Tab-separated table of C-alpha atoms in Angstrom:
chain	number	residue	atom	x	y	z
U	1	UNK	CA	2.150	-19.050	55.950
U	2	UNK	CA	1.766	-19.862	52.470
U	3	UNK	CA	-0.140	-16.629	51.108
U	4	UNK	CA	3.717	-14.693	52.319
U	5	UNK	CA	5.880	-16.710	51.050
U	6	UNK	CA	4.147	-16.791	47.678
U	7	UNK	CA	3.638	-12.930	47.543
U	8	UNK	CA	7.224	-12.959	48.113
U	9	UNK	CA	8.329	-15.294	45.344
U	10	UNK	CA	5.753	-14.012	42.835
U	11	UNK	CA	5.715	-10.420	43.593
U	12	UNK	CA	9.785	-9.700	43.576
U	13	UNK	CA	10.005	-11.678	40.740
U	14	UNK	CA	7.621	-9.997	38.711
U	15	UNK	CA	9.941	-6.757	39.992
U	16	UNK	CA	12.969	-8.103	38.602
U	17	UNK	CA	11.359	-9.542	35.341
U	18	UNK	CA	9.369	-6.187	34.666
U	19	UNK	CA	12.949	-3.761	35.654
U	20	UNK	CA	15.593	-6.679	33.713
U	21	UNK	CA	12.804	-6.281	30.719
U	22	UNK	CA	13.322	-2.753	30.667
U	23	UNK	CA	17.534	-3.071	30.280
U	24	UNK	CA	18.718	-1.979	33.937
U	25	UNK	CA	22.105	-3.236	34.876
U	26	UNK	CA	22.629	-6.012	37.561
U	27	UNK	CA	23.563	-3.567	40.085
U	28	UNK	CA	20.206	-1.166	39.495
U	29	UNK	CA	18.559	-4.647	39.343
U	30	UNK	CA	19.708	-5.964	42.511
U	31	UNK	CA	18.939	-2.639	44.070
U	32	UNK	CA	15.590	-2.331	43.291
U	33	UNK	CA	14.518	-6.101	44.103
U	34	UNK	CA	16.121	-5.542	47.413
U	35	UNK	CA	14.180	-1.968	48.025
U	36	UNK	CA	11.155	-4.179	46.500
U	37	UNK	CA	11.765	-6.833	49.122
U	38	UNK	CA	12.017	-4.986	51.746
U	39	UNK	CA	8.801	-2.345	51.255
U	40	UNK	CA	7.226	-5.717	50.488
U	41	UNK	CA	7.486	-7.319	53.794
U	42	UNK	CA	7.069	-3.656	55.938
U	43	UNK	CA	3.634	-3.656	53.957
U	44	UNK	CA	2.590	-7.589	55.199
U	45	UNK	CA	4.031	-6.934	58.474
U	46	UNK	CA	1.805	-3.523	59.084
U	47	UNK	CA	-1.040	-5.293	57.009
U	48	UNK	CA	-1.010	-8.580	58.978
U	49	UNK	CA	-0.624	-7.016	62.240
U	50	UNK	CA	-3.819	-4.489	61.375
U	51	UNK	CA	-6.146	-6.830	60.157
U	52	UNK	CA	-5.162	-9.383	63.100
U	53	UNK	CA	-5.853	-6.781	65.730
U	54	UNK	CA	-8.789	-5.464	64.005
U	55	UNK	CA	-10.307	-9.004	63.767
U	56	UNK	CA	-9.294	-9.559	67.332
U	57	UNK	CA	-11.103	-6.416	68.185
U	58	UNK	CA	-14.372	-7.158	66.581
U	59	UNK	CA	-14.060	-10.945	68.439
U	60	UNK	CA	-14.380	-9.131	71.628
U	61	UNK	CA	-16.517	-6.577	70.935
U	62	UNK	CA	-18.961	-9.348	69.464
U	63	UNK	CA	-18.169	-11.524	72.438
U	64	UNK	CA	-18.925	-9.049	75.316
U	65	UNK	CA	-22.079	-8.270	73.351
U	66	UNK	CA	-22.525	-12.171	73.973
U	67	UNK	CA	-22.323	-11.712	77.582
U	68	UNK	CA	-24.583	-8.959	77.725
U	69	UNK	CA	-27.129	-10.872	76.005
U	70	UNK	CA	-26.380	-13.579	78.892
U	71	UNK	CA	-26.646	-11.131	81.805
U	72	UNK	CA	-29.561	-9.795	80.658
U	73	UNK	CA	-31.723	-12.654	78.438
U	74	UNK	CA	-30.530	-15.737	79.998
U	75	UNK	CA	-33.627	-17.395	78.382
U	76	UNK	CA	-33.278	-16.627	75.003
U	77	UNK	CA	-29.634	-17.422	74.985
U	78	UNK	CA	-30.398	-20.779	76.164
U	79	UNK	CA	-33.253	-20.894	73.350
U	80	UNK	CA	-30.612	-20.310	71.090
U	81	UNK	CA	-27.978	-22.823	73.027
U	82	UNK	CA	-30.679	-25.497	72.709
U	83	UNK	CA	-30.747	-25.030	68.388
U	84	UNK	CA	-27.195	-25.046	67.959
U	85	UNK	CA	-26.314	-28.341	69.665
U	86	UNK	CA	-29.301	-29.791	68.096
U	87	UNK	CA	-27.525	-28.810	64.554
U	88	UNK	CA	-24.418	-30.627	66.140
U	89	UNK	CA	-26.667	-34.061	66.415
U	90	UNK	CA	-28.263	-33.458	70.410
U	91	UNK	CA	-31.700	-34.868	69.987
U	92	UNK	CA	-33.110	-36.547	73.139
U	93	UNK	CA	-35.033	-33.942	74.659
U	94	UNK	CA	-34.469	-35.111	78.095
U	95	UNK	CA	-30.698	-34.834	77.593
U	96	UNK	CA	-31.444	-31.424	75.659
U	97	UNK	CA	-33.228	-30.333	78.989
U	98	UNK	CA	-30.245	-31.193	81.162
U	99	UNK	CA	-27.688	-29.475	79.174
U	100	UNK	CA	-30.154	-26.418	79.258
U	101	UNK	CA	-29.973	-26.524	83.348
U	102	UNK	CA	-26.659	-26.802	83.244
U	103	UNK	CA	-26.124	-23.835	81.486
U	104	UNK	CA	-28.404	-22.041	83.344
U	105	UNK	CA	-27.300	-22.498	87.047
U	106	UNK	CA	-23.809	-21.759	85.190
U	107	UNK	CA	-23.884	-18.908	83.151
U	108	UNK	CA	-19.977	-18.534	82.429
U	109	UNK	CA	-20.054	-22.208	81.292
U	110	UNK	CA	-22.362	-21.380	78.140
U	111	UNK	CA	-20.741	-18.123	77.785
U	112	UNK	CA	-18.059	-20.243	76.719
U	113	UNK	CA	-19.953	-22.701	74.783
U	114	UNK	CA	-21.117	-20.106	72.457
U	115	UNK	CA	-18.131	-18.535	72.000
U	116	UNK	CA	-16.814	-21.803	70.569
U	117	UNK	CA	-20.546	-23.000	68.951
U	118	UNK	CA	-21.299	-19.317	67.782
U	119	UNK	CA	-18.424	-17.457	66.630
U	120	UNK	CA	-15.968	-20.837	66.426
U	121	UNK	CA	-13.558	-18.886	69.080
U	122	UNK	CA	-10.887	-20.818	70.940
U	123	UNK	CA	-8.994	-18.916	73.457
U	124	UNK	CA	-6.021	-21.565	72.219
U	125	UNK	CA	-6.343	-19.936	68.736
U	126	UNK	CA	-6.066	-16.695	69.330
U	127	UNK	CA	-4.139	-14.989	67.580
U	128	UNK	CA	-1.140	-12.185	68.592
U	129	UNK	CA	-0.673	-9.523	66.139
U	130	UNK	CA	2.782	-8.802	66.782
U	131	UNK	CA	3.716	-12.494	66.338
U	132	UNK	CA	1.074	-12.602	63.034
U	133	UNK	CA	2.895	-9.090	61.743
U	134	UNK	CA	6.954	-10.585	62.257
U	135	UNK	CA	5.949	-13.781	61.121
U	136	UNK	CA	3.900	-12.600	57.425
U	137	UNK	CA	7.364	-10.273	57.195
U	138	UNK	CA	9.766	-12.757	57.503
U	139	UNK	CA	7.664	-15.178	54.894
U	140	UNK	CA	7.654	-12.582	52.579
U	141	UNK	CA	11.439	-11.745	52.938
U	142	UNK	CA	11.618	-15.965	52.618
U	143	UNK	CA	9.934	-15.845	49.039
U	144	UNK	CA	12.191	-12.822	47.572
U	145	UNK	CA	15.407	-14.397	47.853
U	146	UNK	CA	15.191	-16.425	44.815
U	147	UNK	CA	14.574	-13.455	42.753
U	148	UNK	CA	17.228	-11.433	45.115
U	149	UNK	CA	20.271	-13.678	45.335
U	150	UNK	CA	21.286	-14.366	41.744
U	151	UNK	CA	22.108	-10.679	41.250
U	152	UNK	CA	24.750	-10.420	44.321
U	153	UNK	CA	26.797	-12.827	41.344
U	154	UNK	CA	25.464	-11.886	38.027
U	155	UNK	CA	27.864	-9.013	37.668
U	156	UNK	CA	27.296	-7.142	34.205
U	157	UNK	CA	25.095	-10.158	32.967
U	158	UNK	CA	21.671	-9.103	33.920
U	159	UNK	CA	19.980	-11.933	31.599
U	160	UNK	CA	22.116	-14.362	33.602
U	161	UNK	CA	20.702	-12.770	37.043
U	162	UNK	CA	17.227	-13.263	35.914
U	163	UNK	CA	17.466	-16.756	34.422
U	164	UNK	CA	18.644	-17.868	37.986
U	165	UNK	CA	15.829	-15.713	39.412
U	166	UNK	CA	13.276	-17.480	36.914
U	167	UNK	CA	14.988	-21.028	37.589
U	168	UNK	CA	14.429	-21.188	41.611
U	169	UNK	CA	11.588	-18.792	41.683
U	170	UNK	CA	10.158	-21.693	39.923
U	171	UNK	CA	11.423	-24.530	41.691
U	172	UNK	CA	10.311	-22.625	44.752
U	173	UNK	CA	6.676	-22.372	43.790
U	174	UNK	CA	6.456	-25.853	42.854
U	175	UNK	CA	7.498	-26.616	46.300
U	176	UNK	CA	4.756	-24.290	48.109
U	177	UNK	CA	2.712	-25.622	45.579
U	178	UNK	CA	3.159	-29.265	47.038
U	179	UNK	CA	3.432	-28.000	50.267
U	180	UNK	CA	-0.041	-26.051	50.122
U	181	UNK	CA	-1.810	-29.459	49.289
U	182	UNK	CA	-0.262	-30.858	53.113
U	183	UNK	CA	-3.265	-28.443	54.001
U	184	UNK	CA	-6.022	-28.792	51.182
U	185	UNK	CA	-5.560	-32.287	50.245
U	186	UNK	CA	-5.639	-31.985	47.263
U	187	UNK	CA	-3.530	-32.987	44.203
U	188	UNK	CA	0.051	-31.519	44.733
U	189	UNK	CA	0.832	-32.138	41.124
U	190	UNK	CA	-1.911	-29.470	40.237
U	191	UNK	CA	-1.630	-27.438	43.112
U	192	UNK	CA	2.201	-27.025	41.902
U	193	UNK	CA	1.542	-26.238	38.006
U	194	UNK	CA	-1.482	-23.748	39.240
U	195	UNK	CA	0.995	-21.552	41.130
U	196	UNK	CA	3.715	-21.951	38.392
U	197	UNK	CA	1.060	-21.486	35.084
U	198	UNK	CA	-0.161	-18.206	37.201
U	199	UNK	CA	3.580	-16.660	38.083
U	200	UNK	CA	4.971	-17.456	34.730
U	201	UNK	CA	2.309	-15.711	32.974
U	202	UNK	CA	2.701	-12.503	35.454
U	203	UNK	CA	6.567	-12.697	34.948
U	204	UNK	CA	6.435	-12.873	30.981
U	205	UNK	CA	3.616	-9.908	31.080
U	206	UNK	CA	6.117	-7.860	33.687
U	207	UNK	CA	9.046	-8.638	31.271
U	208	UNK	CA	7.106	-7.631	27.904
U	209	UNK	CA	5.949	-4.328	29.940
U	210	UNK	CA	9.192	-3.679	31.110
U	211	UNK	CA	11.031	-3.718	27.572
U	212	UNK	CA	8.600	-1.597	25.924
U	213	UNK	CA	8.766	0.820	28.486
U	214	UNK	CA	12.188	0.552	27.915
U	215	UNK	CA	12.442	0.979	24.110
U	216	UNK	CA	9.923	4.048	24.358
U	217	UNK	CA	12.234	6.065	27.626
């Protein structure tokens, strides 16, 4: 969720800064953060719904493999059952040996376990790749707006269009900044000046770019 809406704000924003920077007018400006926006979130949508139905892919693949193995070398599976839950803290050998006859008078049972002790699978988590591929579009789409907006109003004042886009693509990352540490727990105020410090610098290298390419056309 975060990783779209942060390509969003920084990448349209560097767009803007790097086409203002090279003297476009607010209209051509406008234009080409919208075209930007746009290809943008067609290229996480496609992206995020390949690599989710690729990973989904291998998942199975490596899970019927999983079941094979159970099918056909019950014993070793339950060799390697018997290590991983004594990683997870199952000691007593007598309850070790219980579990172990569990799972092998019920073979589905520890095909399960070991997807979820093995490869960390939850059939809760899975993920769709339609929902993945709409939802990393609309994120991205979410994060160009503050570089968008300000030029639907900034009529023949370009500078004014991308001191608006500067001003709440900034307050913006702050925000996802903060928000991001909801999930890392870590410090929100350096979370925050991370994602600012790393924009601004891209946004004053687009803009510097974008003016001498300007002066030399």
């Amino acid at each position: 969720m975060i990783l779209g809406v942060n390509d969003g704000l920084v990448s349209t924003f560097l767009l803007v800064a790097g086409v203002a920077g090279g003297g476009m007018s607010s209209r051509d400006i406008l234009l080409t953060a919208m075209a930007g926006a746009l290809a943008g979130a067609v290229s996480m949508c496609a992206g995020e719904y390949v690599a989710t139905k690729s990973q989904n892919q291998v998942i199975a693949g490596e899970l019927a493999l999983e079941k094979t193995h159970i099918d056909e070398a019950l014993d070793e599976e339950l060799a390697e059952m018997d290590d991983l839950v004594g990683l997870i803290g199952l000691q007593d050998e007598t309850l070790k040996r219980q579990v172990k006859q569990y799972y092998r008078d019920n073979p589905q049972a520890l095909w399960q376990l070991m997807k979820a002790l093995e490869f960390g699978v939850l059939d809760s988590e899975e993920r769709s790749p339609i929902r993945a591929g709409i939802m990393s579009c609309l994120l991205f789409l979410a994060g160009s707006l503050p570089s968008v907006v300000p030029f639907f109003w900034s009529a023949d004042r370009p500078e004014i269009g991308l001191i608006a886009a500067a001003a709440l693509t900034i307050a913006a990352l702050l925000i996802v900044g903060c928000v991001k540490t909801w999930a890392t727990r870590t410090d929100a105020a350096t979370a925050a000046m991370e994602n600012l410090i790393i924009a601004g610098c891209g946004g004053g290298l687009a803009y510097g770019v974008g003016t001498l390419v300007g002066l030399l056309l």
